[in-house]
Amino acid sequence: MDKILEELNDSQREAATTIDGPILVLAGAGSGKTKTITTRLAYLISIGIDPASILTLTFTNKAAKEMRERALAMIDSAIYPPLLCTFHKFGLLFLKLHIEKLGRSNNFVIIDTDDKKRILKSFKPDLPIALVASEISKYKNSLITPEEAVASARLPNYKKIAALYKKYEEYLATNNLVDFDDLLVLTYKILDEDEELCRQISQKYQFIMIDEYQDTNELQNLLVKKLCSTHDNICVVGDDDQSIYGWRGANVKNIIEFPEQYDNVKVIKLEKNYRSTKKILEAANNLIAHNRNRLGKTLQATMEEGEDIITRCFADEKEEALEVGKRIQKLIDSGTPPSHIAVLFRINALSRSIEEAFNRLSIPFKLVGAMRFYERAEIKDVISYLRVIANPTDDFSLKRIINKPKRGIGKATVEKLENEAKKRGLSIVQLLYGIDDEELSKLVGKKNAKALRQFAQNLQELRTLLDEGLYTFLDEFERIISLKEYYANMPDGMERNANIDEFYGLFRDYIKQNPENSLEDFLADISLQSDQDQVGGEAVNIMSVHASKGLEFDHLFVIGMEEGFFPLTGDGCDMEEERRLGYVAITRAKKTLHLSYVQSRFYRGRRAHLEKSRFLGEAGLCNASVKIEKRSSYKKGDLVKHKIFGIGRVTGVSKAGREFKLTINFGGQSRDILSSFVEKV
């Protein structure tokens, strides 16, 4: 063990050998976080601490497995392993032992997301299933009961969702089912209601470690507090600068405010970076320094100076993708394995131009953590509409979109239409075009007949518009079909609509470049691209920044560095989280980093002229197009001195014009003072 500890730097060794009390290990990107955690786990066991009293929680089974294997490999003696698992696995193990306290049997069945949606669908809601499922998940993770949701709902749609939530929970209880959220919700509920059991569990796990603490949500934070109710031996490891999952409930405040939630917290910073060159780290440090809501640390390079970061501007996305492809081709030709190269983007829709360029250049690639552009559900829906309009005999495509947007047309109705069409030797669309209202009502009912008649009229109108030209057709397509309005109501509606806009832009560009081609030509062209076989073996990785977290690459290309794309802007966007995403992107690079932006890009179905990302300026890589606000050199907890009020502690920092306003506690009295009137002690 002594030899293993010698391999750690001073900060890592301090984190690995500090045993008692609350510890926050602030682990910067590439700073040897996993090595430190596994060494600490092995160290605890090596000094005689019972492995059964150690609990380590993380977020993925893969991470848990890797940590367990690495920790046990450091220990000579054969012992039973400590519990090292995900939060949800811990919840499952706990419920198997204690769910009877809720009047439930421990032979419960865990359902997945598809099962959940299928149950909700059986209630025949008139709201998008994905929206209902998402809102129920939010209720659960906020510990809001169905009764509380029903009582607090004010808007009509939320009254419906609350009622569905109640019905859904009753269904789960009746059938002894547990969904993914319940694994933590029910665990917390039992611990909260049974003080004696909570005390026993806390005493059992005397040493608790939590990995990726910046990714915990409020429920997980509350659960951790229950586990620590009889002691404060908790070590949390993470990086507030890499908190990028706020959109799915992660709360960066959990790690930032950890020193305030426990007494006498020891903060250990891992700042030595063993991954990236000095120039890459300088850009990352410059960028993240503009965030104010952070604990603060600076990555220190252990690698060489490295090559300059390359920032390039292109006319449009096609030129950008082609030039990125050519540079990557040179790297591969010079002997770089394709798997050591990656292309990152903030918005999934941007992958389309890269995919096409790589196909043209015959560069092997794989799209990581996302579907290919043309395989996304919303894009397949648009393509299915276009196929039916171009070819009224295409029943396969028709069945995909006959109830999108929702028209109340179910499987039984489709089967009736299909059978009747077969009797007459027609396709379903041809049947709808030819059958009269009375016959259609007899076949499917009056309500369905009315919806189908309108659907058929929409298809017929769009087919007629083809004769007036594809530009006119496309302008009218969204107005008549309203697919974007349908997707806008879903939790990921912004992303889906961005993809649809990207597709419309692609269509317009195709029309412009091929004015003589027809809709059938366009569909044939894109079907060849979407049918590309999956590439195996060595391949360049193409992925979103979110999907890249935890990975590293020798050569990295980040595209789409424009305002509105990276960072995303507008309502609901958190600029500090966007900046953390930028920090994550930059710190994936080991040797070379290429950042690119375009002067114009298809945006919301139109070609828009764009400004380069403010992040390029904030990282010190070019003149900023957006005003940069410098970070205050003061943070919460700093001791400062004022010439009249004396020494005080900073309790808050906020912007005040060109200055920063500090809220300072001077011996129990709080005062707001401009930062230029104090100095650090």
XYZ file of C-alpha atoms in Angstrom:
681
model
C 0.000 0.000 0.000
C 2.865 2.393 0.794
C 4.231 1.886 -2.724
C 0.810 2.641 -4.218
C 0.491 5.825 -2.158
C 3.915 6.955 -3.376
C 2.539 6.999 -6.924
C 0.061 9.727 -5.947
C 0.803 13.441 -5.881
C 0.479 15.324 -2.572
C -3.196 16.291 -3.032
C -4.212 12.835 -4.230
C -2.402 11.220 -1.286
C -4.082 13.580 1.171
C -7.494 12.685 -0.270
C -6.741 8.947 -0.194
C -5.485 8.866 3.395
C -7.884 11.291 5.115
C -10.330 9.011 6.915
C -12.646 10.837 9.315
C -15.053 13.709 8.855
C -16.658 15.282 5.782
C -14.333 15.652 2.786
C -14.865 17.401 -0.529
C -12.404 16.277 -3.192
C -12.635 18.872 -5.936
C -11.207 16.899 -8.857
C -10.411 18.872 -12.012
C -10.573 17.337 -15.480
C -7.773 14.821 -16.085
C -6.549 15.043 -12.481
C -6.622 11.316 -11.653
C -10.008 11.273 -9.913
C -10.703 7.545 -10.359
C -7.187 6.645 -9.248
C -7.659 8.708 -6.096
C -11.069 7.204 -5.238
C -9.944 3.614 -5.777
C -6.760 4.168 -3.772
C -8.779 5.654 -0.907
C -11.108 2.648 -0.970
C -8.155 0.250 -0.934
C -6.479 2.286 1.825
C -9.516 2.077 4.111
C -9.585 -1.704 3.715
C -5.803 -2.015 4.139
C -5.860 -0.389 7.595
C -8.455 -2.861 8.857
C -11.776 -1.092 8.280
C -14.536 -3.644 7.701
C -15.418 -3.605 3.976
C -19.081 -4.122 4.941
C -19.061 -0.666 6.563
C -17.942 1.088 3.358
C -20.462 2.312 0.777
C -19.393 3.911 -2.512
C -22.054 5.315 -4.838
C -21.606 6.391 -8.446
C -23.753 6.903 -11.539
C -22.960 4.099 -13.987
C -22.482 0.352 -13.643
C -19.379 0.652 -15.807
C -17.754 3.128 -13.412
C -18.715 0.995 -10.408
C -17.225 -2.147 -11.960
C -13.971 -0.390 -12.942
C -13.522 1.144 -9.483
C -14.189 -2.140 -7.673
C -11.681 -4.044 -9.809
C -8.987 -1.358 -9.498
C -9.408 -1.047 -5.728
C -9.338 -4.782 -5.003
C -6.308 -5.238 -7.269
C -4.363 -3.086 -4.782
C -5.162 -5.379 -1.843
C -3.191 -8.613 -1.377
C -5.548 -10.494 0.900
C -8.699 -12.106 -0.489
C -11.637 -10.383 1.198
C -15.262 -9.845 0.387
C -15.724 -6.615 -1.557
C -17.337 -3.454 -0.159
C -20.653 -2.285 -1.619
C -19.796 -0.175 -4.660
C -22.759 0.473 -6.936
C -25.017 3.077 -8.531
C -27.570 5.030 -6.518
C -30.379 3.054 -8.148
C -28.748 -0.329 -7.484
C -28.468 0.658 -3.823
C -32.164 1.542 -3.858
C -33.041 -1.830 -5.380
C -31.035 -3.752 -2.747
C -32.629 -1.692 0.020
C -36.202 -2.175 -1.247
C -35.751 -5.931 -1.578
C -35.130 -5.960 2.189
C -37.504 -3.273 3.396
C -40.337 -2.521 0.942
C -42.784 -4.476 3.138
C -42.761 -1.414 5.421
C -44.866 0.258 2.727
C -47.261 -2.686 2.620
C -45.686 -3.982 -0.586
C -44.229 -7.394 -1.404
C -40.518 -7.706 -2.220
C -41.260 -9.694 -5.378
C -41.932 -6.401 -7.163
C -41.065 -6.020 -10.839
C -38.973 -3.086 -12.089
C -40.380 -1.489 -15.231
C -38.370 0.449 -17.811
C -39.220 3.658 -19.668
C -41.043 1.875 -22.484
C -43.187 -0.045 -19.969
C -43.974 3.230 -18.223
C -45.088 4.850 -21.469
C -47.156 1.800 -22.395
C -49.016 1.978 -19.062
C -49.671 5.699 -19.512
C -50.810 5.094 -23.078
C -53.384 2.570 -21.849
C -55.095 5.435 -19.979
C -55.707 7.057 -23.394
C -54.507 10.569 -22.462
C -54.991 13.460 -24.886
C -51.487 14.755 -24.071
C -48.149 13.565 -25.480
C -47.041 10.455 -23.554
C -43.435 11.676 -23.345
C -44.581 14.914 -21.672
C -46.742 13.071 -19.129
C -43.940 10.594 -18.337
C -41.431 13.420 -17.872
C -43.703 15.440 -15.570
C -44.479 12.391 -13.419
C -40.741 11.803 -13.063
C -40.296 15.431 -11.946
C -43.076 15.046 -9.378
C -41.441 11.933 -7.953
C -37.943 13.391 -7.759
C -39.387 16.439 -5.998
C -41.123 14.086 -3.521
C -44.543 15.384 -4.555
C -47.282 12.799 -3.998
C -50.163 12.322 -6.489
C -52.534 13.882 -3.945
C -50.295 16.954 -3.595
C -49.958 17.202 -7.379
C -53.750 17.088 -7.826
C -54.292 19.693 -5.089
C -51.678 22.127 -6.457
C -52.443 21.855 -10.201
C -53.956 25.023 -11.653
C -53.522 24.904 -15.435
C -55.821 22.495 -17.361
C -52.967 20.365 -18.760
C -51.338 20.002 -15.359
C -54.655 18.988 -13.809
C -54.782 16.219 -16.428
C -51.167 15.206 -15.752
C -51.751 15.140 -11.972
C -54.818 12.926 -12.471
C -52.794 10.594 -14.716
C -50.028 10.532 -12.095
C -52.562 9.367 -9.478
C -53.929 6.709 -11.827
C -50.414 5.574 -12.748
C -49.314 5.222 -9.116
C -52.463 3.219 -8.301
C -51.686 0.925 -11.241
C -48.104 0.381 -10.061
C -49.207 -0.406 -6.510
C -51.988 -2.763 -7.633
C -49.622 -4.686 -9.907
C -46.619 -4.471 -7.533
C -44.490 -2.599 -10.070
C -41.634 -0.197 -9.355
C -40.331 2.307 -11.903
C -36.790 3.702 -12.092
C -37.603 6.788 -10.004
C -39.250 4.653 -7.292
C -35.959 2.945 -6.515
C -34.829 6.173 -4.840
C -38.194 7.734 -3.947
C -39.452 4.694 -2.007
C -36.048 4.173 -0.369
C -36.068 7.752 0.879
C -39.694 7.483 1.999
C -38.961 4.414 4.144
C -35.862 5.995 5.728
C -37.745 9.225 6.359
C -40.687 7.488 8.033
C -38.720 4.903 10.050
C -36.166 6.677 12.252
C -34.888 3.464 13.845
C -34.214 1.803 10.481
C -32.558 5.014 9.233
C -30.261 4.927 12.300
C -29.394 1.265 11.701
C -28.546 1.803 8.018
C -26.441 4.873 8.825
C -24.530 2.956 11.512
C -23.976 0.056 9.118
C -22.284 2.275 6.517
C -19.730 4.195 8.581
C -17.695 5.340 5.566
C -19.501 6.745 2.537
C -18.009 7.934 -0.765
C -19.985 9.567 -3.578
C -18.504 9.924 -7.070
C -19.528 12.616 -9.592
C -21.257 14.555 -6.808
C -21.931 17.479 -9.128
C -24.421 15.246 -10.978
C -26.631 14.502 -7.952
C -30.189 15.828 -7.851
C -32.072 17.081 -4.811
C -33.512 13.659 -3.952
C -30.085 12.007 -4.062
C -28.700 14.769 -1.855
C -31.461 14.175 0.707
C -30.870 10.419 0.578
C -27.141 10.914 1.274
C -28.025 13.006 4.336
C -30.168 10.126 5.643
C -27.246 7.737 5.198
C -25.047 10.133 7.204
C -27.576 10.768 9.970
C -25.400 9.147 12.706
C -21.956 10.228 11.511
C -20.200 12.633 9.161
C -17.699 10.298 7.510
C -18.645 11.255 3.983
C -16.250 11.874 1.118
C -17.757 13.408 -2.011
C -15.737 13.651 -5.199
C -16.571 15.758 -8.228
C -16.042 18.916 -10.210
C -18.505 21.790 -10.094
C -16.992 23.011 -13.387
C -18.207 19.808 -15.085
C -21.817 19.968 -13.899
C -23.657 19.756 -17.250
C -26.853 17.851 -16.498
C -29.060 20.561 -15.010
C -31.650 19.849 -17.725
C -32.278 16.406 -16.209
C -32.379 17.482 -12.590
C -28.732 17.608 -11.469
C -28.187 20.455 -9.013
C -24.705 21.995 -9.017
C -25.513 23.612 -5.654
C -25.143 20.200 -3.997
C -21.382 20.291 -4.501
C -20.929 24.069 -4.248
C -22.798 24.256 -0.933
C -21.384 21.010 0.494
C -18.991 22.919 2.804
C -22.035 24.664 4.313
C -24.139 21.503 4.722
C -21.623 19.698 6.965
C -19.428 20.956 9.796
C -15.652 21.303 9.433
C -15.497 20.137 5.836
C -12.008 19.468 4.519
C -11.689 20.650 0.894
C -8.940 19.010 -1.161
C -8.336 20.253 -4.698
C -6.886 17.992 -7.383
C -5.564 20.555 -9.855
C -2.679 18.776 -11.591
C -3.843 17.709 -15.038
C -2.246 14.621 -16.601
C -4.200 14.737 -19.865
C -3.853 17.952 -21.851
C -1.102 20.267 -23.050
C -0.493 23.574 -21.311
C -2.091 25.650 -24.092
C -5.289 23.609 -24.004
C -5.514 24.008 -20.229
C -4.937 27.767 -20.460
C -7.967 28.093 -22.756
C -10.078 25.929 -20.407
C -9.027 27.933 -17.340
C -9.671 31.253 -19.100
C -13.163 30.177 -20.134
C -14.398 28.733 -16.851
C -13.027 31.706 -14.893
C -15.985 33.702 -16.248
C -18.403 31.614 -14.163
C -19.169 33.156 -10.791
C -21.122 30.286 -9.234
C -18.168 27.971 -8.612
C -15.811 26.924 -5.853
C -12.768 27.880 -7.900
C -9.658 25.988 -8.941
C -7.066 26.210 -11.713
C -5.874 23.250 -13.738
C -2.072 22.947 -13.732
C -0.324 21.341 -16.688
C 2.039 18.425 -16.230
C 2.380 17.934 -19.995
C 4.409 19.959 -22.523
C 3.451 23.386 -23.920
C 1.870 21.754 -26.962
C 0.626 23.080 -30.281
C -1.429 26.261 -30.630
C -5.187 25.826 -30.538
C -6.524 26.320 -34.069
C -9.614 28.516 -34.439
C -11.087 28.726 -37.942
C -13.980 30.535 -39.576
C -15.843 29.032 -42.548
C -18.485 30.372 -44.916
C -21.072 27.726 -44.057
C -21.562 24.276 -42.506
C -20.641 22.422 -45.711
C -17.255 24.115 -45.968
C -16.708 23.568 -42.230
C -17.504 19.844 -42.430
C -15.381 19.306 -45.555
C -12.324 21.077 -44.096
C -12.659 19.219 -40.790
C -12.880 15.996 -42.798
C -9.756 16.826 -44.822
C -7.730 17.618 -41.685
C -8.844 14.366 -40.105
C -7.975 12.490 -43.292
C -4.416 13.903 -43.055
C -4.137 12.743 -39.452
C -5.267 9.234 -40.385
C -2.919 9.140 -43.403
C -0.025 10.096 -41.123
C -0.716 7.103 -38.882
C -3.123 8.400 -36.244
C -5.711 5.715 -35.336
C -9.222 7.048 -36.175
C -10.427 6.149 -32.666
C -7.993 8.746 -31.252
C -9.910 11.510 -33.061
C -13.304 13.013 -32.198
C -15.694 15.676 -33.485
C -17.960 17.326 -30.890
C -21.033 19.532 -31.248
C -23.495 21.163 -28.845
C -26.655 20.409 -30.861
C -27.273 16.991 -32.396
C -28.638 18.508 -35.610
C -25.104 19.648 -36.486
C -23.983 16.046 -36.981
C -25.716 15.837 -40.368
C -23.158 17.926 -42.289
C -20.242 16.043 -40.672
C -21.808 12.660 -41.470
C -22.270 13.638 -45.116
C -18.726 15.008 -45.473
C -17.227 11.887 -43.905
C -19.277 9.677 -46.227
C -17.978 11.659 -49.204
C -14.376 11.389 -48.012
C -14.767 7.705 -47.017
C -13.687 8.425 -43.438
C -14.820 5.674 -41.064
C -16.933 7.117 -38.240
C -19.400 6.185 -35.549
C -22.030 8.428 -34.022
C -21.711 7.963 -30.263
C -24.621 8.371 -27.873
C -27.068 9.514 -30.522
C -28.945 8.232 -33.497
C -27.926 9.140 -37.000
C -29.639 12.310 -38.156
C -32.000 10.589 -40.581
C -32.885 7.888 -38.032
C -34.285 10.288 -35.442
C -38.006 9.856 -34.853
C -38.996 13.403 -35.792
C -36.955 13.282 -39.028
C -38.430 9.883 -39.932
C -41.895 11.391 -39.389
C -41.193 14.250 -41.817
C -39.694 11.845 -44.373
C -42.721 9.528 -44.019
C -45.056 12.440 -44.829
C -42.976 13.327 -47.874
C -42.982 9.702 -49.048
C -46.773 9.420 -48.767
C -47.232 12.712 -50.630
C -44.840 11.569 -53.355
C -46.215 8.018 -53.431
C -49.872 7.479 -52.365
C -49.363 3.686 -52.428
C -46.795 3.774 -49.580
C -48.868 2.253 -46.749
C -45.746 1.500 -44.688
C -44.944 5.210 -44.338
C -48.605 6.138 -43.940
C -49.067 3.938 -40.877
C -46.203 5.758 -39.170
C -47.787 9.198 -39.502
C -51.540 8.566 -39.658
C -51.767 9.588 -35.982
C -48.967 12.201 -35.930
C -49.940 14.783 -34.851
C -52.543 12.968 -32.733
C -55.933 12.511 -34.427
C -57.354 9.783 -32.199
C -56.620 7.112 -34.816
C -55.700 3.842 -33.074
C -54.541 0.415 -34.244
C -58.089 -0.951 -34.610
C -59.050 1.867 -36.987
C -55.880 1.381 -39.046
C -56.629 -2.346 -39.331
C -60.164 -1.622 -40.579
C -58.792 0.786 -43.195
C -56.106 -1.699 -44.238
C -58.607 -4.547 -44.660
C -61.048 -2.406 -46.638
C -58.236 -1.086 -48.864
C -57.083 -4.642 -49.608
C -60.641 -5.672 -50.566
C -60.767 -2.851 -53.098
C -57.197 -3.360 -54.337
C -56.137 0.087 -53.156
C -53.643 1.603 -50.751
C -55.003 3.277 -47.597
C -54.375 6.753 -49.024
C -56.123 5.859 -52.258
C -59.034 4.516 -50.220
C -59.266 7.776 -48.252
C -59.148 9.780 -51.478
C -61.972 7.740 -53.063
C -64.384 6.692 -50.314
C -67.388 8.918 -49.560
C -68.168 10.326 -46.122
C -71.058 7.969 -45.390
C -69.048 4.820 -46.167
C -66.079 6.057 -44.153
C -68.304 6.800 -41.132
C -69.773 3.292 -41.266
C -66.283 1.812 -41.458
C -64.506 3.714 -38.653
C -67.135 5.798 -36.860
C -68.159 9.416 -37.319
C -65.414 11.008 -35.176
C -62.579 9.047 -36.799
C -64.068 9.609 -40.246
C -63.949 13.395 -39.738
C -60.288 13.266 -38.621
C -59.298 10.989 -41.512
C -61.100 13.164 -44.042
C -59.127 16.218 -42.887
C -55.906 14.164 -42.975
C -56.611 13.065 -46.567
C -57.440 16.625 -47.613
C -54.124 17.852 -46.159
C -52.195 15.216 -48.119
C -54.123 16.037 -51.297
C -53.503 19.778 -50.884
C -49.763 19.215 -50.423
C -49.634 16.890 -53.421
C -51.257 19.639 -55.530
C -48.706 22.162 -54.257
C -45.892 20.034 -55.706
C -46.926 21.306 -59.145
C -46.201 24.887 -58.043
C -42.582 24.035 -57.136
C -40.750 22.578 -54.165
C -40.059 25.945 -52.539
C -43.765 26.787 -52.342
C -44.511 23.254 -51.224
C -42.044 23.385 -48.337
C -43.308 26.775 -47.127
C -46.805 25.340 -46.837
C -45.819 21.910 -45.517
C -45.257 22.866 -41.874
C -48.295 25.160 -41.792
C -50.589 22.379 -42.964
C -49.076 19.449 -41.037
C -47.962 21.279 -37.833
C -45.409 18.656 -36.804
C -43.287 21.215 -34.968
C -46.264 22.318 -32.888
C -46.848 18.651 -32.004
C -43.250 18.107 -30.893
C -43.033 21.461 -29.078
C -45.187 20.032 -26.258
C -42.641 17.330 -25.466
C -39.872 17.694 -22.842
C -37.181 17.591 -25.542
C -39.277 19.609 -27.989
C -36.638 22.306 -28.514
C -34.075 19.720 -29.626
C -36.576 17.890 -31.854
C -37.694 21.122 -33.514
C -34.064 22.132 -34.049
C -33.599 18.829 -35.913
C -36.721 19.433 -38.034
C -35.487 22.944 -38.860
C -32.146 21.465 -39.861
C -33.959 19.047 -42.176
C -36.025 21.839 -43.754
C -32.811 23.783 -44.307
C -31.240 20.747 -45.955
C -34.284 20.429 -48.226
C -34.097 24.107 -49.259
C -30.398 23.802 -49.984
C -31.064 20.713 -52.118
C -33.736 22.585 -54.112
C -31.367 25.497 -54.657
C -28.559 23.282 -55.918
C -30.803 20.932 -57.922
C -33.646 23.099 -59.287
C -34.701 20.463 -61.855
C -35.009 17.596 -59.376
C -38.280 16.302 -57.943
C -39.402 15.342 -54.440
C -38.803 11.680 -55.395
C -35.197 12.541 -56.336
C -34.644 14.199 -52.959
C -36.090 11.226 -51.059
C -33.959 8.784 -53.049
C -30.863 10.878 -52.336
C -31.308 10.941 -48.562
C -32.322 7.274 -48.365
C -28.910 6.304 -49.730
C -27.265 8.273 -46.928
C -29.497 6.984 -44.155
C -28.988 3.365 -45.215
C -25.238 3.493 -44.659
C -24.007 0.367 -42.882
C -22.708 0.724 -39.338
C -18.941 1.190 -39.403
C -17.012 -1.304 -37.280
C -13.448 -1.361 -36.013
C -11.376 1.810 -36.009
C -13.576 4.875 -36.488
C -13.596 8.604 -35.783
C -15.985 9.409 -32.932
C -18.743 11.937 -33.630
C -20.757 12.933 -30.577
C -22.425 15.645 -28.538
C -20.431 17.369 -25.805
C -22.730 15.753 -23.245
C -21.843 12.277 -24.568
C -18.097 13.069 -24.429
C -17.927 13.635 -20.662
C -15.383 11.279 -19.116
C -13.641 10.597 -22.438
C -10.399 11.920 -23.928
C -8.924 12.125 -27.429
C -5.510 12.965 -28.871
C -7.046 15.194 -31.551
C -10.320 17.022 -31.011
C -12.515 19.102 -33.322
C -15.377 21.170 -31.869
C -17.733 22.534 -34.545
C -20.570 25.049 -34.392
C -18.868 27.599 -32.125
C -21.492 30.264 -32.813
C -23.864 32.278 -30.652
C -27.147 30.378 -30.511
C -25.466 27.031 -31.117
C -22.656 26.964 -28.549
C -23.675 28.527 -26.290
C -27.384 27.967 -26.718
C -29.148 31.244 -26.010
C -32.705 32.264 -25.274
C -35.314 31.492 -22.634
C -34.493 28.637 -20.312
C -30.770 28.593 -21.124
C -28.316 28.648 -18.240
C -25.206 30.469 -19.467
C -23.046 29.142 -16.635
C -23.989 25.565 -17.517
C -23.317 26.332 -21.190
C -19.886 27.595 -20.181
C -19.283 24.418 -18.172
C -20.143 22.481 -21.320
C -17.510 24.502 -23.162
C -15.006 23.668 -20.432
C -15.846 19.952 -20.701
C -15.429 20.106 -24.492
C -11.998 21.767 -24.355
C -10.662 19.442 -21.653
C -11.426 16.320 -23.730
C -8.425 17.235 -25.941
C -4.993 15.792 -25.157
C -2.651 17.003 -27.942
C -4.441 19.204 -30.474
C -7.665 21.193 -30.400
C -9.514 22.663 -33.395
C -12.465 25.022 -32.859
C -14.566 26.215 -35.793
C -17.478 28.525 -36.498
C -19.349 29.564 -39.632
C -20.601 32.858 -40.988
C -23.957 31.353 -41.907
C -25.789 28.146 -41.095
C -29.268 26.753 -41.649
C -31.135 27.719 -38.518
C -34.835 27.076 -37.867
C -35.264 26.153 -41.500
C -33.625 29.317 -42.850
C -30.068 30.333 -43.558
C -29.036 32.695 -40.793
C -25.941 34.868 -40.455
C -24.280 34.120 -37.137
C -21.770 35.638 -34.732
C -18.860 33.636 -33.417
C -19.285 32.232 -29.926
C -18.503 34.458 -26.968
C -16.629 31.438 -25.569
C -13.831 31.886 -28.117
C -13.149 35.340 -26.724
C -13.566 34.281 -23.106
C -11.063 31.461 -23.655
C -8.567 34.051 -24.931
C -8.471 32.599 -28.450
C -9.693 35.632 -30.426
C -11.239 39.051 -30.024
C -14.603 38.593 -28.352
C -17.751 39.452 -30.301
C -19.692 39.625 -27.051
C -18.708 41.769 -24.049
C -16.755 39.687 -21.588
C -17.475 40.122 -17.894
C -14.438 39.418 -15.747
C -14.941 37.191 -12.736
C -14.648 38.770 -9.325
C -11.451 37.811 -7.549
C -13.527 37.405 -4.376
C -15.686 34.423 -3.485
C -17.853 33.291 -0.578
C -15.766 32.485 2.464
C -12.912 34.908 1.726
C -11.616 37.007 4.628
C -11.360 40.702 3.702
C -10.327 43.926 5.431
C -12.087 47.300 5.291
C -10.317 50.414 6.603
C -13.275 51.344 8.851
C -15.245 48.155 9.525
C -12.189 45.948 10.004
C -11.984 42.246 9.093
C -15.027 40.359 7.818
C -15.999 37.266 5.845
C -17.566 37.408 2.363
C -21.013 35.743 2.350
C -22.117 36.771 -1.133
C -20.828 38.154 -4.452
C -22.942 39.894 -7.113
C -22.430 42.170 -10.122
C -22.937 45.904 -9.631
C -22.369 47.803 -12.871
C -18.682 47.528 -13.730
C -17.839 46.455 -10.190
C -18.728 43.601 -7.860
C -20.785 44.023 -4.715
C -19.688 41.928 -1.750
C -21.982 41.026 1.128
C -19.639 40.879 4.139
C -20.229 39.732 7.712
C -18.327 42.069 10.047
C -18.588 40.461 13.492
C -22.249 39.583 13.110
C -23.296 42.674 11.163
C -23.830 42.242 7.417
C -22.886 45.056 5.027
C -22.827 45.419 1.225
C -19.478 46.857 0.115
C -18.032 47.374 -3.383
C -15.044 45.074 -3.958
C -12.669 47.962 -4.750
C -13.011 49.204 -1.144
C -11.680 46.061 0.518
C -8.606 43.871 0.288
C -8.029 40.201 1.016
C -6.553 39.312 4.394
